[in-house]
mmCIF file of C-alpha atoms and ligand atoms in Angstrom:
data_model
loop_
_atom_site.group_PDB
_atom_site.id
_atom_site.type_symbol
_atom_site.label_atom_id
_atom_site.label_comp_id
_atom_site.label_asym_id
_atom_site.label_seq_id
_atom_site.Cartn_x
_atom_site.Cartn_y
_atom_site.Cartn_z
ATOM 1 C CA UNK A 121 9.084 15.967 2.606
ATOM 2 C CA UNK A 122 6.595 19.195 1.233
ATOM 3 C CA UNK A 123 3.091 18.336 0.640
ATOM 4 C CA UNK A 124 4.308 19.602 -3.206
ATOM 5 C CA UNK A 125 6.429 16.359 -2.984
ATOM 6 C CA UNK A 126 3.189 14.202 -2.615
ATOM 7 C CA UNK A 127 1.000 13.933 -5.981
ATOM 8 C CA UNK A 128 -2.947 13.935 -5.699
ATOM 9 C CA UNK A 129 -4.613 14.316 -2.288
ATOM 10 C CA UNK A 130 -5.403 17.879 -2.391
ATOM 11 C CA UNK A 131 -8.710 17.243 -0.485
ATOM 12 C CA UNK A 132 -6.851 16.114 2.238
ATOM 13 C CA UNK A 133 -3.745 18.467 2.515
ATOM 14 C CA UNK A 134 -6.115 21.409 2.352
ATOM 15 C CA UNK A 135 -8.212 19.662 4.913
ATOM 16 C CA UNK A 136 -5.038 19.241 7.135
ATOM 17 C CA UNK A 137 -3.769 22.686 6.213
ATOM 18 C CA UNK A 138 -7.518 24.175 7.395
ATOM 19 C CA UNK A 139 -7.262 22.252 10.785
ATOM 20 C CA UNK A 140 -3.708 23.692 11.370
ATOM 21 C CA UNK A 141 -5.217 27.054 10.628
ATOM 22 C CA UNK A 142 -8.272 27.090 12.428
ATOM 23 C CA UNK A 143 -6.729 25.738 15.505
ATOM 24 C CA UNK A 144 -8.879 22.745 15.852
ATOM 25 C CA UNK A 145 -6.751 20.298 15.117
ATOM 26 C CA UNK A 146 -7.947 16.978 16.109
ATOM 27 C CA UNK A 147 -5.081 15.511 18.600
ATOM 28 C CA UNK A 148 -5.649 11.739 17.077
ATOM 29 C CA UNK A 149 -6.233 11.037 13.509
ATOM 30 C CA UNK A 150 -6.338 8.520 10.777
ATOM 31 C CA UNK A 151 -4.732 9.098 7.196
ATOM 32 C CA UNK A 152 -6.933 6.467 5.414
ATOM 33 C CA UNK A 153 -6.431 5.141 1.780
ATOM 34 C CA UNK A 154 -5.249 2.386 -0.575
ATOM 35 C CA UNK A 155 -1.938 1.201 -0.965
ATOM 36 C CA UNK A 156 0.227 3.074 -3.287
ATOM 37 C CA UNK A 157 -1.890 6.487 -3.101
ATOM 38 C CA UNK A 158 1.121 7.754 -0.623
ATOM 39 C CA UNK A 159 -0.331 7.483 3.247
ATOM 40 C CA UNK A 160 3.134 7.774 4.432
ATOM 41 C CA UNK A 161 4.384 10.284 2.412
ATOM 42 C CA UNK A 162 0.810 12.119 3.491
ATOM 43 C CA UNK A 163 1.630 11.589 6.770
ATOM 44 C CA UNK A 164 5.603 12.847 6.979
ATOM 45 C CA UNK A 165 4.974 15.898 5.331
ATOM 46 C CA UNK A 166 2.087 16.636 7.619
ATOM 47 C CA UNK A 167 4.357 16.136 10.606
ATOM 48 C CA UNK A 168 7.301 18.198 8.740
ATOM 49 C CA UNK A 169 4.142 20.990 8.170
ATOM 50 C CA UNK A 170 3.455 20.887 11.904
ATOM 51 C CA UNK A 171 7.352 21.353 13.135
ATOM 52 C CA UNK A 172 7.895 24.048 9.966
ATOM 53 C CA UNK A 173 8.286 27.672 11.734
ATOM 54 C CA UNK A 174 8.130 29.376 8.364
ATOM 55 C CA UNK A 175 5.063 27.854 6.847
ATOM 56 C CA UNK A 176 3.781 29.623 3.295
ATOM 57 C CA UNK A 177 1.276 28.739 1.177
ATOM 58 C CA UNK A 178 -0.214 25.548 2.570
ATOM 59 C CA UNK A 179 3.219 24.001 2.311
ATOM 60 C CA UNK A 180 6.613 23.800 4.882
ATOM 61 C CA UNK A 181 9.016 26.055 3.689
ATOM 62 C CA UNK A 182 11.790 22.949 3.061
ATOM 63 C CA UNK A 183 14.564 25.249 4.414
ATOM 64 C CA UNK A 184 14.040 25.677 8.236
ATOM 65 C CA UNK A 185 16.164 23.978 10.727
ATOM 66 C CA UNK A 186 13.035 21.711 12.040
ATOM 67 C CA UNK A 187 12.350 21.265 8.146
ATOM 68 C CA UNK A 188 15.880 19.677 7.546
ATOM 69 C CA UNK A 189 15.847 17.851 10.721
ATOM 70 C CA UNK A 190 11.840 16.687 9.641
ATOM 71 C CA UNK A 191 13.163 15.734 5.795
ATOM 72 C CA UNK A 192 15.385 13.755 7.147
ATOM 73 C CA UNK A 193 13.545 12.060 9.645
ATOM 74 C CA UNK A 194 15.776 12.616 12.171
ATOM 75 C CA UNK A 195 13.462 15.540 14.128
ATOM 76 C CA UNK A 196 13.812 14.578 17.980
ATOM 77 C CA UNK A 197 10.140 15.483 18.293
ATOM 78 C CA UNK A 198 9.202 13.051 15.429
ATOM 79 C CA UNK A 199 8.372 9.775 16.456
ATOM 80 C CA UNK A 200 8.240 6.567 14.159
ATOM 81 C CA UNK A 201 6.501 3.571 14.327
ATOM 82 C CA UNK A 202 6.351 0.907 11.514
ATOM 83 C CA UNK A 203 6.306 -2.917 11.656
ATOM 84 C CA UNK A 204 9.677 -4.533 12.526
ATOM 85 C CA UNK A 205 11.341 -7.372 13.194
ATOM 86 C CA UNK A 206 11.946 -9.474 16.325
ATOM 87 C CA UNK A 207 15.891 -9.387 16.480
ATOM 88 C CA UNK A 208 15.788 -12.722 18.882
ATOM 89 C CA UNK A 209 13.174 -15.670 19.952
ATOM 90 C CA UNK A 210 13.024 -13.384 22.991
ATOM 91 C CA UNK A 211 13.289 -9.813 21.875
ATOM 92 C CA UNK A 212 10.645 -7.667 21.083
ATOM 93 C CA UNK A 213 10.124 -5.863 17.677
ATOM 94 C CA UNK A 214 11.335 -2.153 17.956
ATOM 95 C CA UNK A 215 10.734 0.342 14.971
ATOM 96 C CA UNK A 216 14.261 2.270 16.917
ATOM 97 C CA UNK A 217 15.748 -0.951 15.671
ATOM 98 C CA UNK A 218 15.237 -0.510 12.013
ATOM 99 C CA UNK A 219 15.611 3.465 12.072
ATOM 100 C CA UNK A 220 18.725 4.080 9.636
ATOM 101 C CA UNK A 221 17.274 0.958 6.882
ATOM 102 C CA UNK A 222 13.896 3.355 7.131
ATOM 103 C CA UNK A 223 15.520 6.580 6.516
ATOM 104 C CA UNK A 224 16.992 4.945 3.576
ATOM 105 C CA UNK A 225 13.820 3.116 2.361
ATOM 106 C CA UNK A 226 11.639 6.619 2.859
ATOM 107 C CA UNK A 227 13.804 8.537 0.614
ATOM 108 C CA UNK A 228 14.655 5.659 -2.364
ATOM 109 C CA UNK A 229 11.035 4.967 -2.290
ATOM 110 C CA UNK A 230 8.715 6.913 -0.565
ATOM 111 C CA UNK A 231 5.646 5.386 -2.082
ATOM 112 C CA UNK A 232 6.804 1.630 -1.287
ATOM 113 C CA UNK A 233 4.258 -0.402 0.301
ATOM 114 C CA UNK A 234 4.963 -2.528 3.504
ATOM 115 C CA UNK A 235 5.534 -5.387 1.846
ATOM 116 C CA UNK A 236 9.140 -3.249 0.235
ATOM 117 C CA UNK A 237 9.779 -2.371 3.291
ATOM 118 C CA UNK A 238 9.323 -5.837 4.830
ATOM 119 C CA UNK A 239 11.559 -6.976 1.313
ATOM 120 C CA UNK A 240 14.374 -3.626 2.027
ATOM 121 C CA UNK A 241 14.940 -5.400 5.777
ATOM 122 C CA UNK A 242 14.449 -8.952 5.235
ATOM 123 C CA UNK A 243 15.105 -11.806 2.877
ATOM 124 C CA UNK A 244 13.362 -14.476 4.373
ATOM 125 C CA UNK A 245 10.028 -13.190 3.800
ATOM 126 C CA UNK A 246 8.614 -12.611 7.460
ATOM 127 C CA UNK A 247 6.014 -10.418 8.188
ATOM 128 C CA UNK A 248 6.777 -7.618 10.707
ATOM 129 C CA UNK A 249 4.597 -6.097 13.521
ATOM 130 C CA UNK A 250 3.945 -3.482 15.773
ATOM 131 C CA UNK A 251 4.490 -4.864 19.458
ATOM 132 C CA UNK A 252 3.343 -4.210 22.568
ATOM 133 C CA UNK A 253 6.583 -3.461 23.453
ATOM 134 C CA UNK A 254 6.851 -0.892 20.699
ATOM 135 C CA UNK A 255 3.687 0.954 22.412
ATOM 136 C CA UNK A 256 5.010 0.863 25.745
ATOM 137 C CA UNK A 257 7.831 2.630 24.505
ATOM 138 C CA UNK A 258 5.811 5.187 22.812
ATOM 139 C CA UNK A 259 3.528 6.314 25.249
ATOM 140 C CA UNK A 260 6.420 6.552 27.457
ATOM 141 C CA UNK A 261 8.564 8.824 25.479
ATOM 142 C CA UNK A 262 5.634 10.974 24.221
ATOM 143 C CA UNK A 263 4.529 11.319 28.052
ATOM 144 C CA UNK A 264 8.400 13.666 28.169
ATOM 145 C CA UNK A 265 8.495 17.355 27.384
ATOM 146 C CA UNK A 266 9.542 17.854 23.462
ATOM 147 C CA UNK A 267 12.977 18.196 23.138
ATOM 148 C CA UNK A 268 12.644 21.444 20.747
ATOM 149 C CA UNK A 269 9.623 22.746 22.832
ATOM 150 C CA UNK A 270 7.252 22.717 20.193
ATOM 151 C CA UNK A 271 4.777 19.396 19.233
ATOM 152 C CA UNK A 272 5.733 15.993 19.448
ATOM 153 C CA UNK A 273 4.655 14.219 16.512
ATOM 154 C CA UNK A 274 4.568 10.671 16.116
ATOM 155 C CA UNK A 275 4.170 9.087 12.662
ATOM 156 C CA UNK A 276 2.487 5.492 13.190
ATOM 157 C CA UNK A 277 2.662 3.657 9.443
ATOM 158 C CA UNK A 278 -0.052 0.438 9.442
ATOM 159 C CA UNK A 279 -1.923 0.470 12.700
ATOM 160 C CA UNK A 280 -3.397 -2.661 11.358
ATOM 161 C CA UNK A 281 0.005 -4.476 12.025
ATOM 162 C CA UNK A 282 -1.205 -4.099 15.936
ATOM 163 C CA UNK A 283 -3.209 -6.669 15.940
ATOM 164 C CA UNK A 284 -4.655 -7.153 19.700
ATOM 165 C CA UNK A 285 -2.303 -4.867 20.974
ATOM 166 C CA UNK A 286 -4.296 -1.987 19.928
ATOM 167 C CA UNK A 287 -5.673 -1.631 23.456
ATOM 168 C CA UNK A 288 -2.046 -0.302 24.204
ATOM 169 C CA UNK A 289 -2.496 2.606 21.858
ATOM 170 C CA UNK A 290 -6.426 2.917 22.889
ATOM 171 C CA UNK A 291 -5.211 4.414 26.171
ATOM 172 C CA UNK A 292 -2.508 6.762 24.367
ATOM 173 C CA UNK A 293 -5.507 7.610 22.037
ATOM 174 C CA UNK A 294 -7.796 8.758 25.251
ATOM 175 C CA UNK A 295 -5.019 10.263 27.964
ATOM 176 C CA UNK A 296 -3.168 11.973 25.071
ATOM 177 C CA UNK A 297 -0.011 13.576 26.327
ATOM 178 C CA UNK A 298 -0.093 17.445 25.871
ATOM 179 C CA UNK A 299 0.876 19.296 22.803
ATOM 180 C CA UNK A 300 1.050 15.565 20.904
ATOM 181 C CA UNK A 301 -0.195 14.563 17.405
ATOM 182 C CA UNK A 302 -0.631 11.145 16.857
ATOM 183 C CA UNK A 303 -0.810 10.099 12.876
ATOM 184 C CA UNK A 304 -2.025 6.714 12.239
ATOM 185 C CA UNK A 305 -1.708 5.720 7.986
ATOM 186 C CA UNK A 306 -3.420 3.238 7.684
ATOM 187 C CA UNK A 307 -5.155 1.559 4.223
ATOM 188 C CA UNK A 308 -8.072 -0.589 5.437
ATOM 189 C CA UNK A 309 -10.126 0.175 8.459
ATOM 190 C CA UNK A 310 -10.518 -3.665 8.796
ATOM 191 C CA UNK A 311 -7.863 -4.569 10.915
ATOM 192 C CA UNK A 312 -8.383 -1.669 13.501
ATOM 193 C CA UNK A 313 -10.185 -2.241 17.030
ATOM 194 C CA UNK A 314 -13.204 -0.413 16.824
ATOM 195 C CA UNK A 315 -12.783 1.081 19.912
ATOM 196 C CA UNK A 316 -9.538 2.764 18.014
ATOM 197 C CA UNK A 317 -11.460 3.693 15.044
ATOM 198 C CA UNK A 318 -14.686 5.692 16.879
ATOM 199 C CA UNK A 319 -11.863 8.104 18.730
ATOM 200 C CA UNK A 320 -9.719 8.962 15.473
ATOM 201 C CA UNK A 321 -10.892 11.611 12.984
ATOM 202 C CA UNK A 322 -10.404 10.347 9.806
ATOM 203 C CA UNK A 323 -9.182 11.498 6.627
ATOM 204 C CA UNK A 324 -9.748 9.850 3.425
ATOM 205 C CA UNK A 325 -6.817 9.761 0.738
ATOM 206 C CA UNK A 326 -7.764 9.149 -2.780
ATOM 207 C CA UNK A 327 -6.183 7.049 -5.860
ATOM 208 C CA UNK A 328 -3.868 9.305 -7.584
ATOM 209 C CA UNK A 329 -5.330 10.743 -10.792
ATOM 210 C CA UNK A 330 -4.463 8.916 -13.819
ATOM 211 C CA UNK A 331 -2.931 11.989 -15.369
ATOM 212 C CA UNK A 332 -1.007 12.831 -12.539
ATOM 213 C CA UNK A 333 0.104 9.139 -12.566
ATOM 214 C CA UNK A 334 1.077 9.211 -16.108
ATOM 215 C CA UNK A 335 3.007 12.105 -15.863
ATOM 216 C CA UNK A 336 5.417 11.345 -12.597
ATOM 217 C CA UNK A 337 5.597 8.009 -14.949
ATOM 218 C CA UNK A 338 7.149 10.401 -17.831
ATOM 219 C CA UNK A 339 8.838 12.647 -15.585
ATOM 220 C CA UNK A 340 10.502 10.793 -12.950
ATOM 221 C CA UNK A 341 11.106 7.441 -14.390
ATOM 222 C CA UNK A 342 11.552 8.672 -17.813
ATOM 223 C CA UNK A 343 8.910 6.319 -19.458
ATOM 224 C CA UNK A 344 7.661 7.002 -22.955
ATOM 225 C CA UNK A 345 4.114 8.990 -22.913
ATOM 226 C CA UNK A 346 2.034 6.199 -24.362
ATOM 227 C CA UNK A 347 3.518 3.433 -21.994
ATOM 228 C CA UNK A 348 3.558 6.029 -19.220
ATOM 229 C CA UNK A 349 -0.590 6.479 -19.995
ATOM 230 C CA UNK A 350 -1.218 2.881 -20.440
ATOM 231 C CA UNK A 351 1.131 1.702 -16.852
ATOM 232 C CA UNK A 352 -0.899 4.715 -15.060
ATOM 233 C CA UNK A 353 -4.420 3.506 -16.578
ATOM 234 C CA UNK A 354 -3.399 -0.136 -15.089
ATOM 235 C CA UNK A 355 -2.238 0.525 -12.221
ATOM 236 C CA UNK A 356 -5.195 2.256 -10.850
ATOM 237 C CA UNK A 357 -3.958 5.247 -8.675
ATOM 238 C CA UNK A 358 -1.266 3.099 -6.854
ATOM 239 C CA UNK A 359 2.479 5.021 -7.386
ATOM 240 C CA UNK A 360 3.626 1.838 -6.323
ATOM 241 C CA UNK A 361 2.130 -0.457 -8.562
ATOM 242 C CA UNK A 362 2.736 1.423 -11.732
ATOM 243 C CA UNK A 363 6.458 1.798 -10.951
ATOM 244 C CA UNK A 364 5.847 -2.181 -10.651
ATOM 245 C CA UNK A 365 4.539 -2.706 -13.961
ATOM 246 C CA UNK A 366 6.308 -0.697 -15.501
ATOM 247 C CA UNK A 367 9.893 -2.217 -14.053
ATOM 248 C CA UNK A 368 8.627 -5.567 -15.539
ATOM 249 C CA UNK A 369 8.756 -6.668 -18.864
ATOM 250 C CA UNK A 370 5.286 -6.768 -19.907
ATOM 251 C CA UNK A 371 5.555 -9.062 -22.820
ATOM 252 C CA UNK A 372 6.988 -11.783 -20.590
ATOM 253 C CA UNK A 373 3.856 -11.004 -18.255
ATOM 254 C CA UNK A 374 1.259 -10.907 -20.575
ATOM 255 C CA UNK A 375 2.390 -14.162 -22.321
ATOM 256 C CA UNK A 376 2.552 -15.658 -18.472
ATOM 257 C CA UNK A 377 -1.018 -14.753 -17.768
ATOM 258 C CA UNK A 378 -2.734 -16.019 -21.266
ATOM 259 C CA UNK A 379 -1.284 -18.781 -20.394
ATOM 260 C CA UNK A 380 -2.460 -19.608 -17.184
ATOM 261 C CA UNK A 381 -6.081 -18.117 -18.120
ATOM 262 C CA UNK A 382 -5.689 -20.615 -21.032
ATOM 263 C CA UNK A 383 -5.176 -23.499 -18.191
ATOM 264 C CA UNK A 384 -7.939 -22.302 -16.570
ATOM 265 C CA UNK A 385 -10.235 -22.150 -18.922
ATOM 266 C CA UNK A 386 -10.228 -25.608 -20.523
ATOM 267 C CA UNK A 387 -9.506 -26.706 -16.893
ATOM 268 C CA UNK A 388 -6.331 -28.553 -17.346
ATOM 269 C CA UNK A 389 -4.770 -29.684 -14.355
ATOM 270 C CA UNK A 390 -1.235 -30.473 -15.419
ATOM 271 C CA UNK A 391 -1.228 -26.896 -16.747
ATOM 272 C CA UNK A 392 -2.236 -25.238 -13.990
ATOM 273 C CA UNK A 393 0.582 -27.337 -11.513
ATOM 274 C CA UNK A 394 2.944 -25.685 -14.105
ATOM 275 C CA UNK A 395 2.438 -22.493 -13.821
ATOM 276 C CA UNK A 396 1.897 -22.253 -10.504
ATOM 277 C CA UNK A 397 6.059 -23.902 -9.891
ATOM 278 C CA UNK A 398 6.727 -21.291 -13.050
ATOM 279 C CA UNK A 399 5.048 -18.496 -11.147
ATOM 280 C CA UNK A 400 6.120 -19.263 -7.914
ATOM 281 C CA UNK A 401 9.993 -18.487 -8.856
ATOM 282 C CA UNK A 402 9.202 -15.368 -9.261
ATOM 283 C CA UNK A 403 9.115 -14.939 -5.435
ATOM 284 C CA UNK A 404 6.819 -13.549 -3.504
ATOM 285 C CA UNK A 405 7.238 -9.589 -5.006
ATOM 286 C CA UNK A 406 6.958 -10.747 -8.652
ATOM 287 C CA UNK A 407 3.920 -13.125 -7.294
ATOM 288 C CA UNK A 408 2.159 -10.338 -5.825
ATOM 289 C CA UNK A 409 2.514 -8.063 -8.823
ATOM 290 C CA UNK A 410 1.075 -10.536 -11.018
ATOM 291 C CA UNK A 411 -1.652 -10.934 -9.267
ATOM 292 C CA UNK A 412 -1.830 -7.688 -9.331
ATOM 293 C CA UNK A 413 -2.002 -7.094 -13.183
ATOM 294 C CA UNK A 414 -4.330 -10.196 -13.378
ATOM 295 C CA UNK A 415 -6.665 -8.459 -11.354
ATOM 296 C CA UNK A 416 -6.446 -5.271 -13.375
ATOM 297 C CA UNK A 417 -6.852 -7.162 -16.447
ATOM 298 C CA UNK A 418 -9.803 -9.197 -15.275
ATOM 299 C CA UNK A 419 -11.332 -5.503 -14.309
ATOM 300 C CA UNK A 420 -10.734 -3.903 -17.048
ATOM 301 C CA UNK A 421 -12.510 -6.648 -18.893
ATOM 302 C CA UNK A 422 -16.100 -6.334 -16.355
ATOM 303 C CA UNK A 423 -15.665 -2.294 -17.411
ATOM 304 C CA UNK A 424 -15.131 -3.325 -21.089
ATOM 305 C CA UNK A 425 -18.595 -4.922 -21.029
ATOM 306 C CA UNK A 426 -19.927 -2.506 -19.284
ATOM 307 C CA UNK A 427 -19.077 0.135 -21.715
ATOM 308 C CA UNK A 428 -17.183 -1.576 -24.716
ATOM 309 C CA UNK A 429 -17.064 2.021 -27.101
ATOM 310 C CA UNK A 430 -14.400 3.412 -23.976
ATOM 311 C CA UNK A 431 -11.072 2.638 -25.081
ATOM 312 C CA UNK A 432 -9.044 1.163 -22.218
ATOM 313 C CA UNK A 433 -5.643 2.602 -22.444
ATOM 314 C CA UNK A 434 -4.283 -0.849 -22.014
ATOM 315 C CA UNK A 435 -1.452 -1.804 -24.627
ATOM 316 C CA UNK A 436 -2.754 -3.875 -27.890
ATOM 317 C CA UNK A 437 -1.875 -7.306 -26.780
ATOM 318 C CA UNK A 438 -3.984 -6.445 -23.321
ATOM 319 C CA UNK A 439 -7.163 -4.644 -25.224
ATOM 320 C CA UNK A 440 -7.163 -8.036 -26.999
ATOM 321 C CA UNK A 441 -7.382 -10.216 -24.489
ATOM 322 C CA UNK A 442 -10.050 -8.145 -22.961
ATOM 323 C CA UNK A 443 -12.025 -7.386 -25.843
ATOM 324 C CA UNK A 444 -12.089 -11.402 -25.607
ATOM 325 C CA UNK A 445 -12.734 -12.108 -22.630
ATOM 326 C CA UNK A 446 -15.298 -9.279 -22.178
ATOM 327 C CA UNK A 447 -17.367 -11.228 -25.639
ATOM 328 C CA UNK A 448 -17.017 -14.569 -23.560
ATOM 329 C CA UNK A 449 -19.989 -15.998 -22.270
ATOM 330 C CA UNK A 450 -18.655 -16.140 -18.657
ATOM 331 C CA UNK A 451 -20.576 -13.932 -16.404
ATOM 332 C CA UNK A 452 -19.632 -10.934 -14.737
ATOM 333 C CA UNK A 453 -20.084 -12.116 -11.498
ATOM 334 C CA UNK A 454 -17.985 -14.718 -12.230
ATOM 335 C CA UNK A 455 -15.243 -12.666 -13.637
ATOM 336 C CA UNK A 456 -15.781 -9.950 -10.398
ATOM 337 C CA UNK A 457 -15.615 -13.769 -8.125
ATOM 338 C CA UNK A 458 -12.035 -14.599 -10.046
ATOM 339 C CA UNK A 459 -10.431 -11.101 -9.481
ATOM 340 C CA UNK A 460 -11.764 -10.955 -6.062
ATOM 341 C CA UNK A 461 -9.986 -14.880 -5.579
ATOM 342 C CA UNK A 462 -7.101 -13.174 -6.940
ATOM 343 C CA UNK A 463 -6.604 -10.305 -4.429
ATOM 344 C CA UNK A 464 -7.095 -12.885 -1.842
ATOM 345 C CA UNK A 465 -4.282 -14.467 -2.571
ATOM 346 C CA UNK A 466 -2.226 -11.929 -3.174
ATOM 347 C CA UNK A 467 -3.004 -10.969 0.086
ATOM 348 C CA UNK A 468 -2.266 -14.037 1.423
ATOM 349 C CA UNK A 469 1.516 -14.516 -0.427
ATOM 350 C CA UNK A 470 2.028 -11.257 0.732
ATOM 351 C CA UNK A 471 1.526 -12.335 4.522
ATOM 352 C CA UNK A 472 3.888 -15.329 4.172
ATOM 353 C CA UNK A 473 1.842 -18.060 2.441
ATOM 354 C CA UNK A 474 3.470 -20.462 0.446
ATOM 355 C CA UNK A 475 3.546 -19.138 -2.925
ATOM 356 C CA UNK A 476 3.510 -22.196 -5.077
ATOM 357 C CA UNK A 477 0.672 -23.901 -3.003
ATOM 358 C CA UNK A 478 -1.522 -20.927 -3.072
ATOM 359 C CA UNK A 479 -1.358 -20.053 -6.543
ATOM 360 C CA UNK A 480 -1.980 -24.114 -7.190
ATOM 361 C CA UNK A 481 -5.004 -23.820 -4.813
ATOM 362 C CA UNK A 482 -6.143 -20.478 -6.920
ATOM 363 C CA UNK A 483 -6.099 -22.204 -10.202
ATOM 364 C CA UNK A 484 -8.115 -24.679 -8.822
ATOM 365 C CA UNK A 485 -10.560 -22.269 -7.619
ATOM 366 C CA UNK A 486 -10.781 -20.267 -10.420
ATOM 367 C CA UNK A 487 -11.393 -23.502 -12.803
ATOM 368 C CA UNK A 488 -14.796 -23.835 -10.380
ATOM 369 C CA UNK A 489 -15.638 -20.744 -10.740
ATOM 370 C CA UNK A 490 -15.931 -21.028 -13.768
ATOM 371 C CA UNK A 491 -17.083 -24.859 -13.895
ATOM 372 C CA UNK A 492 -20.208 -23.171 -11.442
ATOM 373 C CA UNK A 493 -21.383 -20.618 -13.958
ATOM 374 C CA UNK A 494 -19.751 -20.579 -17.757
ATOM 375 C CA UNK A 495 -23.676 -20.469 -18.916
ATOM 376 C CA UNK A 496 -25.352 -17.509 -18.092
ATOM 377 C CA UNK A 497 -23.703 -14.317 -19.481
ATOM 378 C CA UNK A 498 -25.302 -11.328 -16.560
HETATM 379 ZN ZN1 ZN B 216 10.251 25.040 7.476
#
């Protein structure tokens, strides 16, 4: 993968082009930003950058033997490490294990989140992780010469599926092996032992611009210009979550959601059960990218008040409901409390929760919410 092949982020390519050039660069660091903005894309062309022997203008020349070998992830000197699955009660998790289905999932989609990948290897909805195991390995292999002479490179996607066993990679962090670059992509800074965090430099990756967004949305997945501007304005700088939206038929989504606001607004119980079985078949991607555009929605609606002359870029139906909403005497707190309940639960169905419970417990929550403070309008 070229940097060229990786939309937005030009602060931080030209900041990891600079450190190339200079010859400073930092032996350990951290690729930081939200899911979607392409951290692992980021991160492989960096690596394919450091093994290219005909570099040109801030970019790997694509055409190279370690280029090939690099695009294809299949560069002896590259290393990968991404959550995986135990393959037995007894048997550790091993990225090596899941090589070929990650070749596969990198080039089909190169933006997907962890929660594709965990989809593209499993269908019983476990969550993977990084073992210690995995890290013994590692620092093993990356204590061995380089097979092609050059750097060894090792790609490490969602350090924050390490869990405890960060203390592993602490001590490859602090005795690094020579002529090694470790990459850690990682989109929160939460789930990362401080001790980790203070030895990384880090590098901060940005949303992708909205125009950029709207045109990769026109160009690669041939959507019409207005949809493509109103997905891209919604799905706020995630590449992975405006390919979502725009996959799924908004209509049917749109009509879910009033819906279920409607239960939750005149606090009907039986309603709310309802939705959350009708929801819950949608399993636990559809789940996710509901909650998703329910968050955007509710969002867009704090900004609407905020400014109501900026149009939203949100289709009619949508600009409605905001327009709405945003005239509603709830208060924005309130409204910031729901989406923020939201993204908690998507976060939770996304780590294996039961789907139909949570989103039952969520409506519940979000009718107090709104039981607490329908009065004041902040
Ligand atoms: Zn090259």
């Amino acid at each position: 993968m070229h940097f060229a092949d990786v939309p937005g982020q030009n602060p931080a390519k030209a900041a990891l082009v600079a450190a190339v050039e200079s010859g400073r660069l930092p032996h350990a660091l951290l690729l930081l930003g939200p899911e979607g903005c392409g951290g692992l894309p980021t991160g492989l062309a960096f690596a394919q950058y450091l093994f290219c022997t005909a570099r040109t203008g801030g970019d790997s020349c694509g055409r190279c033997p370690d280029c090939t070998k690099a695009a294809a992830l299949e560069h002896p000197d590259l290393h990968l490490s991404f959550p995986a699955l135990k393959p037995g009660p007894t048997k550790a998790a091993l990225s090596r294990n899941h090589l070929p289905e990650f070749r596969q999932f990198v080039r089909e989609t190169p933006f997907g989140t962890t929660s594709d990948w965990m989809t593209h290897i499993t269908s019983e909805g476990k969550r993977g992780n990084i073992s210690v195991d995995e890290m013994r390995e590692i620092i093993e292999t990356l204590s061995l010469k380089s097979y092609e002479g050059g750097r060894k490179v090792l790609v490490l996607w969602r350090p924050e599926y390490l869990g405890k066993e960060g203390n592993a990679l602490l001590k490859l962090i602090e005795e690094p092996p020579p002529d090694t670059v470790l990459l850690l992509v990682a989109e929160a800074t939460e789930g990362i032992l401080p001790t980790i965090l203070s030895r990384l430099q880090t590098v901060r990756l940005a949303p992708i611009p909205v125009e950029e967004l709207t045109q990769l949305l026109a160009e690669k997945h041939g959507a019409e210009p207005a949809r493509a501007a109103a997905v891209a304005a919604m799905a706020e700088g995630s590449y992975s979550a405006a390919v979502s939206l725009l996959n799924h038929h908004d209509a049917d989504r749109f009509a879910t959601f009033r819906a279920w606001m409607l239960a939750v607004f005149t606090g009907r119980g039986v309603q709310l059960a309802t939705t959350a079985e009708e929801l819950g078949k949608e399993g636990r991607e559809g789940t996710r990218a509901f909650l998703d555009y329910a968050v955007h929605l509710l969002e867009h609606t704090v900004r609407h008040r905020a400014a109501p002359a900026l149009p939203t870029a949100l289709p009619a139906d949508e600009t409605r409901f905001v327009s709405d909403l945003a005239r509603n005497t709830v208060s924005t707190q309130t409204l910031a409390r729901m989406a923020e309940a939201m993204g908690k639960t998507a976060y939770l169905v996304d780590r294996n929760a039961n789907i139909k419970i949570q989103l039952h417990a969520l409506g519940i929550r979000l009718v107090r919410l709104l039981q607490g403070r329908t009065t004041s309008n902040a």
